[in-house]
PDB file of C-alpha atoms in Angstrom:
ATOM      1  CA  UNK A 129       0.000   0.000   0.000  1.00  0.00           C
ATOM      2  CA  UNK A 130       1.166   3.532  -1.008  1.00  0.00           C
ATOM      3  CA  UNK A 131       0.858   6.396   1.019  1.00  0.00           C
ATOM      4  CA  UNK A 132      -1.514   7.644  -1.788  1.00  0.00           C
ATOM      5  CA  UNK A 133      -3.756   4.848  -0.891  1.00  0.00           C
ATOM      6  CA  UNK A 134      -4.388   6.272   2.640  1.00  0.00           C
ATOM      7  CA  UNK A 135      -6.142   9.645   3.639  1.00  0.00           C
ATOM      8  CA  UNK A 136      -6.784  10.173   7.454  1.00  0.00           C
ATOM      9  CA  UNK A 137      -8.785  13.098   8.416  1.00  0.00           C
ATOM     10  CA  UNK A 138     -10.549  14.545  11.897  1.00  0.00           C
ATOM     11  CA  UNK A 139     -13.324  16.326  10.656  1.00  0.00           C
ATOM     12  CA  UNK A 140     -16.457  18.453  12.610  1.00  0.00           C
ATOM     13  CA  UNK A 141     -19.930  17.358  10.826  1.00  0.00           C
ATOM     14  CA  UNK A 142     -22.245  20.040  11.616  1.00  0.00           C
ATOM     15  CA  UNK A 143     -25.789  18.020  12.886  1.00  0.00           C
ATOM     16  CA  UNK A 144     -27.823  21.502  13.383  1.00  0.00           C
ATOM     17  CA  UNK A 145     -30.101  20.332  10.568  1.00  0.00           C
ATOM     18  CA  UNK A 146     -31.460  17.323  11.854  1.00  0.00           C
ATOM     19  CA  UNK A 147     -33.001  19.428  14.792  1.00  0.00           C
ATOM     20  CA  UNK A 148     -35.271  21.427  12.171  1.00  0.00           C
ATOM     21  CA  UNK A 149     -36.805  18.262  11.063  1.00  0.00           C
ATOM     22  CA  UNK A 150     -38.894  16.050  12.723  1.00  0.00           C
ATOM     23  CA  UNK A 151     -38.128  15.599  16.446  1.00  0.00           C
ATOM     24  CA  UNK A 152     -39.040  11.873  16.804  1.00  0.00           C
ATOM     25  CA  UNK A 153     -36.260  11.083  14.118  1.00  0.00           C
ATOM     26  CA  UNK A 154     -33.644  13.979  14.771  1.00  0.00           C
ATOM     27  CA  UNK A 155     -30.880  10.727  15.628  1.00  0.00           C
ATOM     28  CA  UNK A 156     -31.880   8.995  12.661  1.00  0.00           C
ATOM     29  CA  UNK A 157     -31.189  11.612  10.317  1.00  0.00           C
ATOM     30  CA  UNK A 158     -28.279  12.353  12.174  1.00  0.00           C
ATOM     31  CA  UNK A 159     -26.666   8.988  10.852  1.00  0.00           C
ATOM     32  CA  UNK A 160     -27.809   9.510   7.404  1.00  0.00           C
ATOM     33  CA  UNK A 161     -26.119  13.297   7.223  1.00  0.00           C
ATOM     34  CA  UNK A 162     -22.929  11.993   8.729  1.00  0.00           C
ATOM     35  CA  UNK A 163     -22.856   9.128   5.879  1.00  0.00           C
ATOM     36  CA  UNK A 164     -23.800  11.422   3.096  1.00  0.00           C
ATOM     37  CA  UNK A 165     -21.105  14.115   4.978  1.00  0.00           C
ATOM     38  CA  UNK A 166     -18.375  11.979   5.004  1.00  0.00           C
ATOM     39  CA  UNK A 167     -19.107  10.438   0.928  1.00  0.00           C
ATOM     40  CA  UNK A 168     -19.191  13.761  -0.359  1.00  0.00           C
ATOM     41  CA  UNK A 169     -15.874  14.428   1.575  1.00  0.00           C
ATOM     42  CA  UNK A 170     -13.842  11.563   0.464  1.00  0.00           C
ATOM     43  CA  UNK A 171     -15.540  11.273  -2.714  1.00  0.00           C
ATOM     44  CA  UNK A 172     -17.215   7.892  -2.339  1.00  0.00           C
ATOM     45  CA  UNK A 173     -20.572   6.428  -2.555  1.00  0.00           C
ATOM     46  CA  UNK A 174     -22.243   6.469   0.795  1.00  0.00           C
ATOM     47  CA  UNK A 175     -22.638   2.544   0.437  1.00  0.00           C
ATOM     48  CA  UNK A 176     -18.967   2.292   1.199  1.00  0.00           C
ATOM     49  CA  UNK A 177     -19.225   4.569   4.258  1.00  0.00           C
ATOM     50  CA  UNK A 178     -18.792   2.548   7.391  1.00  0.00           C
ATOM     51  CA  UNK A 179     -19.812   4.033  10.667  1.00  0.00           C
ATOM     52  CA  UNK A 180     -18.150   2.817  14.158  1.00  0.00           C
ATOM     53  CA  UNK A 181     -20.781   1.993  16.389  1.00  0.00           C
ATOM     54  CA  UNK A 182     -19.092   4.644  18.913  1.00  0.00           C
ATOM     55  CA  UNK A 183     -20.517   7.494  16.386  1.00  0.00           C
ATOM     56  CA  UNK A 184     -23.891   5.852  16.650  1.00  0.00           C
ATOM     57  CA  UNK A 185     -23.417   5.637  20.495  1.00  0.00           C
ATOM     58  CA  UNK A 186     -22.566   9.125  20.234  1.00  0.00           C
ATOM     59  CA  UNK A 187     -25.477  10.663  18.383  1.00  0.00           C
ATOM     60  CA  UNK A 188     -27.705   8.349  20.330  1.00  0.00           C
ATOM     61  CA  UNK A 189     -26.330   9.551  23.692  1.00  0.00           C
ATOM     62  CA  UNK A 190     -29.072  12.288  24.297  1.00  0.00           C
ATOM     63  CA  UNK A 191     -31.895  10.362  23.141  1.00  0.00           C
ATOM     64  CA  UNK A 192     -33.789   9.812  19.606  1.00  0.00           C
ATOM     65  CA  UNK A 193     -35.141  13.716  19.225  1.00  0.00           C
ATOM     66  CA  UNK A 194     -31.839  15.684  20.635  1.00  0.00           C
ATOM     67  CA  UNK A 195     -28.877  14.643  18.986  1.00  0.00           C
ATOM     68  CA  UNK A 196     -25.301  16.195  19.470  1.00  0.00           C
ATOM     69  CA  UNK A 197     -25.403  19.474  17.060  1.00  0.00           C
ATOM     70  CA  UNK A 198     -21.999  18.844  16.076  1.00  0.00           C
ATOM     71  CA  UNK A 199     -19.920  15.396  16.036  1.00  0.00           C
ATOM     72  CA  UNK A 200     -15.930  15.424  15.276  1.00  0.00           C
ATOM     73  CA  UNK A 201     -15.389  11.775  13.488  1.00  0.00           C
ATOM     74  CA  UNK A 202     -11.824  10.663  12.491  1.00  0.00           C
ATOM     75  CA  UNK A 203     -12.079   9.372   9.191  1.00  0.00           C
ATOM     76  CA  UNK A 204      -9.987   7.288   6.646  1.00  0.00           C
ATOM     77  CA  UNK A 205     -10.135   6.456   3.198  1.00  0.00           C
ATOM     78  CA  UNK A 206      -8.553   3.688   1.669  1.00  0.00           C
ATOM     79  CA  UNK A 207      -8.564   1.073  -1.537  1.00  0.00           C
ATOM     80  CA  UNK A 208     -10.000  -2.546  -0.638  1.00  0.00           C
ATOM     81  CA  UNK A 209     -10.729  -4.703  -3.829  1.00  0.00           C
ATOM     82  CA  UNK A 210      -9.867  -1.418  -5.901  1.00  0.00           C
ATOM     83  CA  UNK A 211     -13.156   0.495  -4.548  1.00  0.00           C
ATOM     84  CA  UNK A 212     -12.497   3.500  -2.037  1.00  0.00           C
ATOM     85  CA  UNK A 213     -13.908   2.530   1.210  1.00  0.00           C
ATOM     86  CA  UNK A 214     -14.139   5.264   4.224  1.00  0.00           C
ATOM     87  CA  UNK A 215     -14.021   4.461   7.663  1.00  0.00           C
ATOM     88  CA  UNK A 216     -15.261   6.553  10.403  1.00  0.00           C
ATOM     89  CA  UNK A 217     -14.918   6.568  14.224  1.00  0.00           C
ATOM     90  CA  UNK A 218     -15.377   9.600  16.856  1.00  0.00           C
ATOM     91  CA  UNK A 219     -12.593  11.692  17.789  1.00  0.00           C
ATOM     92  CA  UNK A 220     -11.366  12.613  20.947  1.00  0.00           C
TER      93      UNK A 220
END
């Protein structure tokens, strides 16, 4: 593996959205955003976005209607099977 094949970044995805929506779904949405966030980002398709379940822990830590407005995620892109697959966890 290159060092072309690898691109780590710690990035703030901005949740304020999800709160204008729907309350009973804010957390749901949440996920979705971060997904579609992090594919635009890296250039992917949001099929080969995988979440860590500590961002889902995360948005889900207030409850179902208040997620976090804001979540940093550390996120990494790299070639498996020559397809660009992104990997995301939270970051401290």
């Amino acid at each position: 593996m290159s060092a072309n094949d690898f691109d780590e970044r710690v990035m703030t995805v901005p949740l304020r959205d999800v709160n204008a929506g729907s309350g009973d779904a804010a957390a749901d949405a949440a996920m979705g955003l971060i997904r579609e966030h992090l594919a635009q980002h890296f250039s992917v398709d949001e099929d080969a976005v995988r979440l860590d379940p500590s961002i889902n822990e995360a948005i889900w830590s207030q409850g179902r209607g208040n997620p976090p407005s804001k979540l940093r995620v550390r996120a990494a892109r790299f070639e498996e099977e020559g397809e660009g697959i992104v990997e995301a966890e939270t970051a401290q």
